[in-house]
Short mmCIF file of C-alpha atoms and ligand atoms in Angstrom, two decimals:
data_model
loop_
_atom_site.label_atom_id
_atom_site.label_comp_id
_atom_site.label_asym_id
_atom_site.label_seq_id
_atom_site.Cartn_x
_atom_site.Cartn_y
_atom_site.Cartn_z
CA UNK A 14 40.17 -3.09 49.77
CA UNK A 15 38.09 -6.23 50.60
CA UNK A 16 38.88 -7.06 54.64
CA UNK A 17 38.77 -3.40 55.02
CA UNK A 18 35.47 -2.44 53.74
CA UNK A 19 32.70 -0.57 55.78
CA UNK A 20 29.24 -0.80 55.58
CA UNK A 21 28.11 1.70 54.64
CA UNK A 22 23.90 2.74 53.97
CA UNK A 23 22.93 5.51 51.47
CA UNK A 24 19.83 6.95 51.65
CA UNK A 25 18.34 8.02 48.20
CA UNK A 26 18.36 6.26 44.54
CA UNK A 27 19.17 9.83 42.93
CA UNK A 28 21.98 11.66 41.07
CA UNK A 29 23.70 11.57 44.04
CA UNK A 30 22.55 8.47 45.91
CA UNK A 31 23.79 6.22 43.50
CA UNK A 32 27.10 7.43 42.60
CA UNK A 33 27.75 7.69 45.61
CA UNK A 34 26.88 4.25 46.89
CA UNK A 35 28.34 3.05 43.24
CA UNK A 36 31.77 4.14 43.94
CA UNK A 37 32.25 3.45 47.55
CA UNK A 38 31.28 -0.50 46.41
CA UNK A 39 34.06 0.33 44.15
CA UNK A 40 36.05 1.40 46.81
CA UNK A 41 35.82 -1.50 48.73
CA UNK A 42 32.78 -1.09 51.03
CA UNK A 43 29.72 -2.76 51.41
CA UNK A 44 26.41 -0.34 50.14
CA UNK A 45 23.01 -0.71 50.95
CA UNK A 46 20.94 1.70 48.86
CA UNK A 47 17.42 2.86 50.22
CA UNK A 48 14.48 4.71 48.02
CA UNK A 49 11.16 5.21 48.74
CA UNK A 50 10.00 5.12 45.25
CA UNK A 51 9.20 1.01 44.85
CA UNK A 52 9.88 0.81 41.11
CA UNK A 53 13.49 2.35 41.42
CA UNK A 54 14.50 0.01 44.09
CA UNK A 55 12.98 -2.77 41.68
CA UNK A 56 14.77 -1.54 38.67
CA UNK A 57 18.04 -1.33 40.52
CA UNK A 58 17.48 -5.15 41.60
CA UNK A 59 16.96 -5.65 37.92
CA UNK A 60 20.11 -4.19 36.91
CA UNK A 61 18.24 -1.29 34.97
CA UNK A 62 20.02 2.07 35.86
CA UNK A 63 16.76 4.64 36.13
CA UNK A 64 18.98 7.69 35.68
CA UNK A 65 21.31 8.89 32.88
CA UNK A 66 24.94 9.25 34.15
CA UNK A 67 27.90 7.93 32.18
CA UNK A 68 29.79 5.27 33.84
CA UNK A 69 27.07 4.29 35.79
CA UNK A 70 25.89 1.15 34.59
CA UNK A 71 29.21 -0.59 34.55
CA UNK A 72 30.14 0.73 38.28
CA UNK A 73 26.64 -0.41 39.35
CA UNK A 74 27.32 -4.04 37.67
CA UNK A 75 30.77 -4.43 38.45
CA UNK A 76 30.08 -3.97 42.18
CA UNK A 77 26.72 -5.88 42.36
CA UNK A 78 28.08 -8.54 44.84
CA UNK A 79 29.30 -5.05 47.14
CA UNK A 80 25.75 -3.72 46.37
CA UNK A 81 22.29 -4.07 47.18
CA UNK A 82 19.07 -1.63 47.17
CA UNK A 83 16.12 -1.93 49.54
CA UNK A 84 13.01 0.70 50.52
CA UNK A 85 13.56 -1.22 53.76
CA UNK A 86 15.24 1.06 56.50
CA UNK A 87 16.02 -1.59 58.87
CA UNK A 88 17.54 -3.50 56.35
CA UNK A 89 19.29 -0.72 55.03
CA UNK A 90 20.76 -0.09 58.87
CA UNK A 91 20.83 -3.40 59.64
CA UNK A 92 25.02 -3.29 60.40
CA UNK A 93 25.81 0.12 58.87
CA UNK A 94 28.44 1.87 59.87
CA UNK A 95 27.59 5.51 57.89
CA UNK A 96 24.23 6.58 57.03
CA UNK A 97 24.68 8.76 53.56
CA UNK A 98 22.14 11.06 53.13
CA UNK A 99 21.57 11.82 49.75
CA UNK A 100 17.65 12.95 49.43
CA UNK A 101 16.74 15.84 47.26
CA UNK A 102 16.15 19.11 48.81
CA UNK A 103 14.27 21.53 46.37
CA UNK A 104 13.11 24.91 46.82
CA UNK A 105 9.81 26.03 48.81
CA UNK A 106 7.84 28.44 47.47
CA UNK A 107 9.82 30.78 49.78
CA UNK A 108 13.01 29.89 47.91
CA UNK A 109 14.09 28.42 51.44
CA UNK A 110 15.71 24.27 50.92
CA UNK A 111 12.77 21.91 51.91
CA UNK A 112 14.59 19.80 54.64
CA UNK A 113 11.75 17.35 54.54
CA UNK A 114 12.93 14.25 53.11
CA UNK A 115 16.23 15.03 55.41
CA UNK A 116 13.89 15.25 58.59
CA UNK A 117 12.52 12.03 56.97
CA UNK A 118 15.61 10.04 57.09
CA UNK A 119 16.60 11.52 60.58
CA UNK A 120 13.77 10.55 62.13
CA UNK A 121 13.05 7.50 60.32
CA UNK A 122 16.51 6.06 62.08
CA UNK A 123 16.25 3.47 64.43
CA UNK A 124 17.71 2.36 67.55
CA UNK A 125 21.19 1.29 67.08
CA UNK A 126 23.55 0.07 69.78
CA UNK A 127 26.48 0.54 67.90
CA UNK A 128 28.44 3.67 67.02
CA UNK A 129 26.85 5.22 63.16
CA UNK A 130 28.28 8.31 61.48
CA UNK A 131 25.26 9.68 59.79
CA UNK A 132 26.92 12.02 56.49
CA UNK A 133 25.31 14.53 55.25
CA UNK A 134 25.75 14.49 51.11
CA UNK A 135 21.95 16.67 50.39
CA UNK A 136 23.13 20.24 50.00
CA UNK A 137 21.69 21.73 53.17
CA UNK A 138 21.73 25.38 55.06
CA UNK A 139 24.14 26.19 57.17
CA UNK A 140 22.86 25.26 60.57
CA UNK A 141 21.28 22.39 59.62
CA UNK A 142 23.43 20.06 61.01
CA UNK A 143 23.27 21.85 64.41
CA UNK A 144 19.77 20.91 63.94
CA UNK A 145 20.08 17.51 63.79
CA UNK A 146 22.55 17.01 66.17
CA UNK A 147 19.76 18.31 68.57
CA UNK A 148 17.03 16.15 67.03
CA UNK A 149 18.69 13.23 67.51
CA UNK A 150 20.30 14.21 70.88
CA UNK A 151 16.48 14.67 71.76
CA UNK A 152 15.58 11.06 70.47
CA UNK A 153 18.60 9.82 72.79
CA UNK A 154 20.95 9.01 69.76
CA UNK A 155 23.58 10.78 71.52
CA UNK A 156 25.93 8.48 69.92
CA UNK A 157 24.99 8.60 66.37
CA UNK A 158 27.52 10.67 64.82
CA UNK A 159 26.66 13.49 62.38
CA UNK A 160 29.53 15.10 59.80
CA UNK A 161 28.50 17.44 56.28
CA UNK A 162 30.25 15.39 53.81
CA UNK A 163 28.91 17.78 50.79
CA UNK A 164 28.88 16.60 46.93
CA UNK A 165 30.66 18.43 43.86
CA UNK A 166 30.17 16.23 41.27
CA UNK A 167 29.01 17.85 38.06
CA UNK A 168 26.17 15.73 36.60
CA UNK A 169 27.40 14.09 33.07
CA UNK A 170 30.88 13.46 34.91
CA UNK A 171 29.79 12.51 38.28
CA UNK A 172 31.49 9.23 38.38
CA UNK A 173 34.44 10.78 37.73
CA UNK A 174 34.20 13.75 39.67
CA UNK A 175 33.70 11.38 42.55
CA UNK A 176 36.50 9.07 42.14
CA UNK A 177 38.89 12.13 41.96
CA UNK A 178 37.79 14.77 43.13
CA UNK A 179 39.42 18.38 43.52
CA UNK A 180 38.75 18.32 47.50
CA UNK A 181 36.95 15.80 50.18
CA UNK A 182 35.08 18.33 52.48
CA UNK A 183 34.25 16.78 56.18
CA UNK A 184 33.05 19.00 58.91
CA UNK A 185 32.43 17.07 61.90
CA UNK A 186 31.41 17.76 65.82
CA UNK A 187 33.27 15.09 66.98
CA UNK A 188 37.15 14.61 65.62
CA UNK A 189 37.16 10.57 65.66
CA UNK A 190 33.46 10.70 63.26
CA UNK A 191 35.74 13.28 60.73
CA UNK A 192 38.48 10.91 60.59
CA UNK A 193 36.08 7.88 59.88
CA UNK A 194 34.20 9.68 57.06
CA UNK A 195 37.62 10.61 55.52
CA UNK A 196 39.08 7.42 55.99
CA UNK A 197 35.90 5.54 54.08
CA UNK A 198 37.11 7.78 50.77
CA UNK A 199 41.00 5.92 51.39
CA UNK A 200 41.40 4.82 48.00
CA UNK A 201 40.83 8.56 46.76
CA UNK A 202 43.82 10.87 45.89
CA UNK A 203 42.72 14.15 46.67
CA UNK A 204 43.41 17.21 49.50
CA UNK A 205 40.57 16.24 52.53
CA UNK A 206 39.19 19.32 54.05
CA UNK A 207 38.81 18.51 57.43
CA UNK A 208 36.43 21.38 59.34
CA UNK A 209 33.30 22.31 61.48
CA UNK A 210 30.01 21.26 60.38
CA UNK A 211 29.26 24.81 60.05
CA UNK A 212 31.98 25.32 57.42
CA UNK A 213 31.33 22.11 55.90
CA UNK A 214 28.20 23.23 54.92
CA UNK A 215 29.11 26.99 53.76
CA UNK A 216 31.89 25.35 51.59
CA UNK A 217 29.27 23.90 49.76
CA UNK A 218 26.80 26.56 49.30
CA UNK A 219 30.14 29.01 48.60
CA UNK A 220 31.53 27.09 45.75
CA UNK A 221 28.04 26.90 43.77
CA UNK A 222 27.71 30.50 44.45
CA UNK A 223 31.08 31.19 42.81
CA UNK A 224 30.48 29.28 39.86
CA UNK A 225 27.59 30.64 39.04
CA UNK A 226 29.07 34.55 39.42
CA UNK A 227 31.50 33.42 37.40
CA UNK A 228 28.54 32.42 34.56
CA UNK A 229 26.42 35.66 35.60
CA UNK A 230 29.64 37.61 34.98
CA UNK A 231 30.40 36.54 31.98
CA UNK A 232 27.04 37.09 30.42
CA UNK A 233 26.78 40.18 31.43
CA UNK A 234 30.49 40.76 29.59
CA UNK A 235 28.67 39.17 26.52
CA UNK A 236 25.63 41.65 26.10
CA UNK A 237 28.29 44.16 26.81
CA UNK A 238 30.12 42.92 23.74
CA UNK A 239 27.26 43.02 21.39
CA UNK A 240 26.32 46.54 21.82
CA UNK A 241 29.87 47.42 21.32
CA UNK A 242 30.96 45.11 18.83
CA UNK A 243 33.57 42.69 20.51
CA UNK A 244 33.63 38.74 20.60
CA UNK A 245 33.03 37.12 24.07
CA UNK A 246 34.78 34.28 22.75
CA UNK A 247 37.83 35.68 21.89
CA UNK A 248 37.66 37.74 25.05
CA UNK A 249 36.85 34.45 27.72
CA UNK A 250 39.81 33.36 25.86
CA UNK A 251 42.34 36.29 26.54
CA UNK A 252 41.30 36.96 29.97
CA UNK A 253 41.08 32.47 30.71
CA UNK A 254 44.87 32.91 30.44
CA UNK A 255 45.34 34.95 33.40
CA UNK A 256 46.73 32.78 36.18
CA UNK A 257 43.93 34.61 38.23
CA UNK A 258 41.38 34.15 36.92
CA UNK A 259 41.26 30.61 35.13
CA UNK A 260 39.85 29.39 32.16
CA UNK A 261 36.85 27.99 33.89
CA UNK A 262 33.57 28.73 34.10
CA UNK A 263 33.95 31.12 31.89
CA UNK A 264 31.12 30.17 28.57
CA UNK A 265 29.03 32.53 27.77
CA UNK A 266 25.55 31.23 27.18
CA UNK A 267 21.33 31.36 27.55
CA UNK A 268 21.89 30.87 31.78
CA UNK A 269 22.68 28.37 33.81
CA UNK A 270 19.89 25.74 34.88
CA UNK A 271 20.09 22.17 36.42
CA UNK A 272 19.29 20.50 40.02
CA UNK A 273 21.27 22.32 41.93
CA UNK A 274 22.71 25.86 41.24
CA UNK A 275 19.11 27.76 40.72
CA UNK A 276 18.22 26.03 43.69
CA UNK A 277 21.34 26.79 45.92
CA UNK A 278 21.61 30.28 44.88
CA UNK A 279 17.97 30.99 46.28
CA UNK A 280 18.59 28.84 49.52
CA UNK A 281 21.74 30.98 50.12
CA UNK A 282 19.52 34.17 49.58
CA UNK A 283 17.58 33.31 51.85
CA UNK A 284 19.85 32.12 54.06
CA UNK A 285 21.42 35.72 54.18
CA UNK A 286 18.59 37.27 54.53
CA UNK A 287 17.00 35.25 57.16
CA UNK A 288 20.10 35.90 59.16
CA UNK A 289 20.16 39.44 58.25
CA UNK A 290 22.29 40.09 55.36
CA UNK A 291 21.20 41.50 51.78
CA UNK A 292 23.65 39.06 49.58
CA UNK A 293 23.91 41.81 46.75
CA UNK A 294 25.68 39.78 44.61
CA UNK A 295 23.78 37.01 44.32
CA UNK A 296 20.68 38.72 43.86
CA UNK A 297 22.64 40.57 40.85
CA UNK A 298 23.75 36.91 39.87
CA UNK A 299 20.39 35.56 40.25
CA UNK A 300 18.78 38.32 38.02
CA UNK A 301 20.91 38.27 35.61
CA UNK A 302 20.68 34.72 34.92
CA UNK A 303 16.99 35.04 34.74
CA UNK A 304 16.90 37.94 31.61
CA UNK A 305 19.87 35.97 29.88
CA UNK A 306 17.21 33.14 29.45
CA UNK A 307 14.78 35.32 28.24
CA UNK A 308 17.46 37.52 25.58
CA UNK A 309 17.17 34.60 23.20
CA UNK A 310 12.89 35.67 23.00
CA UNK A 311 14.28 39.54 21.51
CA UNK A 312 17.29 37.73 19.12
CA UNK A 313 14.36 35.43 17.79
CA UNK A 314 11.87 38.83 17.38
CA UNK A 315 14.79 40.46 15.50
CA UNK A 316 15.64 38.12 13.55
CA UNK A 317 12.09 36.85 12.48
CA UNK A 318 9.44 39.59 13.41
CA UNK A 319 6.31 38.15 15.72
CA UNK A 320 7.12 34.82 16.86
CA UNK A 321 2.47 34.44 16.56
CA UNK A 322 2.22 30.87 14.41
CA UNK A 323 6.17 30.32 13.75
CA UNK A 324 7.56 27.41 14.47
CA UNK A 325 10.75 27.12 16.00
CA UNK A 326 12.87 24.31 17.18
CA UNK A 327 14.66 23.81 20.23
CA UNK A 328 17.83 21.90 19.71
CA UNK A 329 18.27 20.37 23.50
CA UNK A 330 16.17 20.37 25.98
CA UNK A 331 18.86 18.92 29.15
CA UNK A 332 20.32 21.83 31.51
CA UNK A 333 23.30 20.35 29.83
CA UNK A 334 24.86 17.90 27.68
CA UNK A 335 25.26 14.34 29.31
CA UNK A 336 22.72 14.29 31.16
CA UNK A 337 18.84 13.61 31.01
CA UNK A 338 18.01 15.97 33.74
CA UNK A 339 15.81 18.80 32.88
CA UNK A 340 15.25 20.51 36.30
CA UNK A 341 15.30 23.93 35.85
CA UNK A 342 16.36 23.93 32.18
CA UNK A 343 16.56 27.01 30.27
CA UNK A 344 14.92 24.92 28.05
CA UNK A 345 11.52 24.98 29.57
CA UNK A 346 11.86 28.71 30.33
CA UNK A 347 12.63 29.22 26.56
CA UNK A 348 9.63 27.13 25.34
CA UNK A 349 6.98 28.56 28.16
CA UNK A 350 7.53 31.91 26.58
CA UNK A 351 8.41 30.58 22.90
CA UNK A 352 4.54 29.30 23.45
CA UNK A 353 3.39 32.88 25.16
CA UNK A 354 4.08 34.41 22.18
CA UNK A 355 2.01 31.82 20.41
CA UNK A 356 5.17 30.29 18.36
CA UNK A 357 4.73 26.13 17.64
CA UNK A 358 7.22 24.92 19.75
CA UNK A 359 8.84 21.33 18.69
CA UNK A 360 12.37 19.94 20.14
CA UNK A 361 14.92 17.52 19.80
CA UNK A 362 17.30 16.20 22.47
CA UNK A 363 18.95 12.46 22.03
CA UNK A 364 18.07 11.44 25.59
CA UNK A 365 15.75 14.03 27.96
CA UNK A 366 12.12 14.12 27.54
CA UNK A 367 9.79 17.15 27.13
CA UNK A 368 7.47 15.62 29.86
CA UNK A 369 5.76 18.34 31.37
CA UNK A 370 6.24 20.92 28.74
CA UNK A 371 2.60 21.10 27.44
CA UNK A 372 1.96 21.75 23.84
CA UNK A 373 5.80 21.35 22.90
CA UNK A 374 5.96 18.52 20.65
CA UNK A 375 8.82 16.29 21.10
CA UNK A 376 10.53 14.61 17.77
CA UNK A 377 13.35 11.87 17.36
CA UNK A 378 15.81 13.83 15.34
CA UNK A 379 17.19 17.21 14.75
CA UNK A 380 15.76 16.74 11.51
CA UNK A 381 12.57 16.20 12.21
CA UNK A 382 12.69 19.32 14.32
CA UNK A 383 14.67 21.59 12.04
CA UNK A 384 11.53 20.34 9.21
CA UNK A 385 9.41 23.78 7.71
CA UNK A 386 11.08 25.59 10.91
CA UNK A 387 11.47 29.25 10.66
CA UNK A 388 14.27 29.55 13.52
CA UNK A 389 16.08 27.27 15.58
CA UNK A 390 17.54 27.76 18.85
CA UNK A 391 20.67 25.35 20.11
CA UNK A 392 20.35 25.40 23.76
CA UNK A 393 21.52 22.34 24.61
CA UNK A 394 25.42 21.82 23.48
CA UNK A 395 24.98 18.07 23.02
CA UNK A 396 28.32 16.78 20.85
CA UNK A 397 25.78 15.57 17.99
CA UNK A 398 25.15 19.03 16.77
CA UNK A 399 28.31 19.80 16.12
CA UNK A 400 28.31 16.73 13.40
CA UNK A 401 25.03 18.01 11.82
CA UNK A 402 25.74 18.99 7.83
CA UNK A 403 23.98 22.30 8.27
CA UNK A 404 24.28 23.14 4.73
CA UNK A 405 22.12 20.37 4.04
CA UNK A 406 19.54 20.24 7.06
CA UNK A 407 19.18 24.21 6.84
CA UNK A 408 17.10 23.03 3.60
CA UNK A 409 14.52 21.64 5.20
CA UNK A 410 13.79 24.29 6.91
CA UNK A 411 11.20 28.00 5.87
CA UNK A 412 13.94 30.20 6.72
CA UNK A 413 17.45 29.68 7.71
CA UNK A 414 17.98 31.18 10.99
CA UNK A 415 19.59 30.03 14.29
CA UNK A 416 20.48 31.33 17.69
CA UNK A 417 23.25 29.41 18.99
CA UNK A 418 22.58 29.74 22.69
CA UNK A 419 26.04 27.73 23.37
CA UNK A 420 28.24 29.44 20.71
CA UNK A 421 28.93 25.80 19.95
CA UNK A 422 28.99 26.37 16.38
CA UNK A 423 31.79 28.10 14.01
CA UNK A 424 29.90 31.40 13.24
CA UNK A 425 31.66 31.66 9.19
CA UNK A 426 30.80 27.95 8.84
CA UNK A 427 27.03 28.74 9.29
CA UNK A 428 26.82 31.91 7.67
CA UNK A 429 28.46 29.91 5.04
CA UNK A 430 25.85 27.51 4.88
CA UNK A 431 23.30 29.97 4.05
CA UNK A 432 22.13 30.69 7.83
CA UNK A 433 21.18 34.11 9.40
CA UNK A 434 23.33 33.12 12.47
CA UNK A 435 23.24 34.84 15.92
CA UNK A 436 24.95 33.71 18.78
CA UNK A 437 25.31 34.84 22.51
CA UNK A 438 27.73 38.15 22.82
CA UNK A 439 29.40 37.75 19.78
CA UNK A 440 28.38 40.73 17.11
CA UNK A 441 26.01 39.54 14.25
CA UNK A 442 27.53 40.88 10.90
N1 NAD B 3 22.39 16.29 41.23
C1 NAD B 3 23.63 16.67 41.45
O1 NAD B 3 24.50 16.63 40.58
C2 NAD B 3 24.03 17.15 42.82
C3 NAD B 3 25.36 17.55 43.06
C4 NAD B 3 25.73 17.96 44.34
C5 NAD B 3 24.78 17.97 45.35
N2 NAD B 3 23.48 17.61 45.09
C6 NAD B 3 22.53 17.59 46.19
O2 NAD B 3 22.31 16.23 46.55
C7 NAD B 3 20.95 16.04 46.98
C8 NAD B 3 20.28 14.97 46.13
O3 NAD B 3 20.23 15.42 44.79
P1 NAD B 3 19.82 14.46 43.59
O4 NAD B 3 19.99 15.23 42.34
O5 NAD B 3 20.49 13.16 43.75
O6 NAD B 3 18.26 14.28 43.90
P2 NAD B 3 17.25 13.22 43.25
O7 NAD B 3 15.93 13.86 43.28
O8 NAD B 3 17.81 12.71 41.96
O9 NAD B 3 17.29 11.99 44.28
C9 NAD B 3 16.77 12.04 45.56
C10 NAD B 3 16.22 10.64 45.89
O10 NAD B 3 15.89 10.59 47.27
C11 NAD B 3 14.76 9.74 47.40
N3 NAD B 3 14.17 9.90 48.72
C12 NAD B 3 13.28 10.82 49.18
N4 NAD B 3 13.00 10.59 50.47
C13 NAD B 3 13.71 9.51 50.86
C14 NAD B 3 13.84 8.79 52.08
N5 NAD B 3 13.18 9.14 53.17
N6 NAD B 3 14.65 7.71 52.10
C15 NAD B 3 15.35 7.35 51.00
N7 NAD B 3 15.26 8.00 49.82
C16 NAD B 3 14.44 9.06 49.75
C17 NAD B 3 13.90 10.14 46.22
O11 NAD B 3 12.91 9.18 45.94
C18 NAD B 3 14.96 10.28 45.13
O12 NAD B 3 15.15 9.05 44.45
C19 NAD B 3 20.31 17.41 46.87
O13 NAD B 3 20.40 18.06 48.10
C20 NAD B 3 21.17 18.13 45.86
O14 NAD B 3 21.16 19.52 46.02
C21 NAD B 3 23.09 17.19 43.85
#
């Protein structure tokens, strides 16, 4: 692209933040990244990458002379032509997004005498763009642009996912800010949704939603199939084939976890009800996913009696392979009650850390984990474990048992290899 880069300033070092400012230097574009957190900027300067994403690294060191990373904001504005906002917006304790690094960023902008798109990438209420076309309308930035610009990458493929995407989504006010924000993807081969802010943001909040009913769903069609004796494999499988409905999304497991769809779900809860509207559906979805977590406690109880002074291993401890995020794993559910019931709790995963899971004890192999264990859970399906010799490792352990919270495994191999092997809605025999 070279002559026709933009400059472009992203706001936030995270998941987000730096793919995205990694692959619009790829792109073409010019990328200032700003963090508040010192030691990330200073990493980044380093050339350390302080987040687990394949790809990264090389996109971040191919692009270096395109790249740069500052906790400056002037220097991070100093010429931009698009603002990305990509700060993390977690749940209050209402279950509401906290906007405040967003209102951060907003109001942290200064005076600029040139025309700046500020894009929206956070995953935000609907509405809040409104807001902050008013905010900064108030400060006299009438012409700072605003457009919702929302992310889908899937952490573990993000790189990827943002290089070619299914769909660009930009909802803008203004027509001429929409065409610039679609126009910095060029490059990109992919359908651009082109919308009102409004939308922009809904589209977002919509497509998590689905996703996850498609995951609540199919749970709930895997306890089915236990109590009545059918496979939820084999059954994902047959009904995956169906034009309409799709093979996706469509694993049964111990729950979804992560960044981003816990936290979405309860925003867009709340954003229904604050505007009025019971969202049935995704309080089913929400609830569901809550006691599929927990199911793998009562498989463990019937498999092994009181859980008081076992010790069990968790095999994972990332919301998902490919990642080293742990935010809202099932995971750290799992273990909070594994300990509850007074079980020794030790786990294994090749690259997330049990930091912040008191009294779990973290070792370096599956080995080491799986050593005088009397159950093991998989609940992470990292590609290792499906190279472990069971046969062998199950030796090390008191008693052979394992819940296989991914049905990642080959059920016959297992039981073959001496284990009491349970796995989620597919009928133990
Ligand atoms: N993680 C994902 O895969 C994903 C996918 C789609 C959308 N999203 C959404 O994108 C947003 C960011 O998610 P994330 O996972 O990258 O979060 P993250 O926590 O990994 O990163 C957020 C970063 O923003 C920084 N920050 C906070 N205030 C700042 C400020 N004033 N200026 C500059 N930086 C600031 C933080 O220090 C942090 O490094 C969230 O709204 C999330 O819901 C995330």
């Amino acid at each position: 692209m070279g002559e026709s880069g933009r400059r472009v300033a992203v706001f936030g070092a995270g998941y987000v933040g730096l793919v995205t400012g990694a692959c619009f230097a790829e792109l073409g574009h010019r990328v200032v990244v700003r963090d508040v957190v010192a030691e990330k900027i200073d990493a980044l300067r380093r050339g350390d990458v302080p987040i687990y994403e394949p790809g990264l690294d090389d996109l971040l060191a191919r692009n270096r002379d395109r790249l740069s990373f500052t906790i400056d904001v002037d220097e991070a504005i100093d010429g931009a032509e698009f603002v990305y906002v990509a700060v993390g917006t977690p749940p209050t304790y209402s279950g509401d997004a906290d906007l405040s690094a967003v209102w951060t960023v907003i109001d942290e902008l200064p005076r600029v005498d040139h025309r700046v798109v500020v894009c929206m990438k956070s995953t935000v209420p609907v509405g809040t763009g409104e807001k902050v076309r008013h905010r900064l309308d108030a400060r006299g930035l009438e012409h700072v642009g605003y457009v919702s610009n929302p992310e889908f990458t899937a952490e573990g493929t993000a790189v990827r996912d943002f290089m070619e995407p299914d769909r660009i989504v930009v909802g803008a006010f203004e027509a001429a800010d929409g065409d610039a924000a679609a126009a910095l993807h060029g490059g990109i081969d992919a359908p651009v949704v082109r919308c009102d802010v409004a939308s922009a943001e809904m589209i977002k909040l919509a497509a998590n939603a689905a996703l996850m009913t498609r995951i609540s769903f199919i749970n709930e069609i895997a306890n089915v199939c236990e109590a009545t004796g059918a496979d939820v494999v084999r059954v994902a499988e047959g009904i995956g084939w169906d034009r309409r409905i799709g093979k996706n999304f469509l694993r049964a497991g111990i729950g979804f976890g992560g960044s981003c769809f816990p936290k979405d779900s309860l925003a867009l809860k709340q954003l229904a009800a604050s505007s009025g509207y019971h969202f049935q559906v995704l309080n089913a979805v929400i609830e569901v996913n809550e006691l599929q977590k927990r199911r793998v406690i009562g498989k463990l109880k019937q498999l092994v009696g009181s859980l008081r002074g076992r010790r069990v291993a968790l095999l994972g401890l990332a919301f998902k392979p490919n990642t080293d995020d742990t935010r809202e794993a099932p995971a750290f559910v799992l273990a909070g009650r594994l300990l509850a019931e007074g079980a020794d709790v030790v786990a294994w995963d090749p690259i997330a850390s049990a930091d912040g899971l008191h009294g779990v004890v973290q070792v370096a192999t599956v080995e080491e984990a799986l050593d005088g264990a009397d159950a093991a859970v998989l609940v992470t399906e990292w590609p290792q474990l499906a190279e472990v010799d069971w046969s062998s490792v199950g030796a090390r352990m008191r008693s052979r048992v394992l819940v296989d919270g991914r049905n990642m495994l080959d059920p016959e191999a297992m039981r073959a290899a001496g284990f009491t092997y349970d796995a989620i809605g597919r009928a133990a025999r």
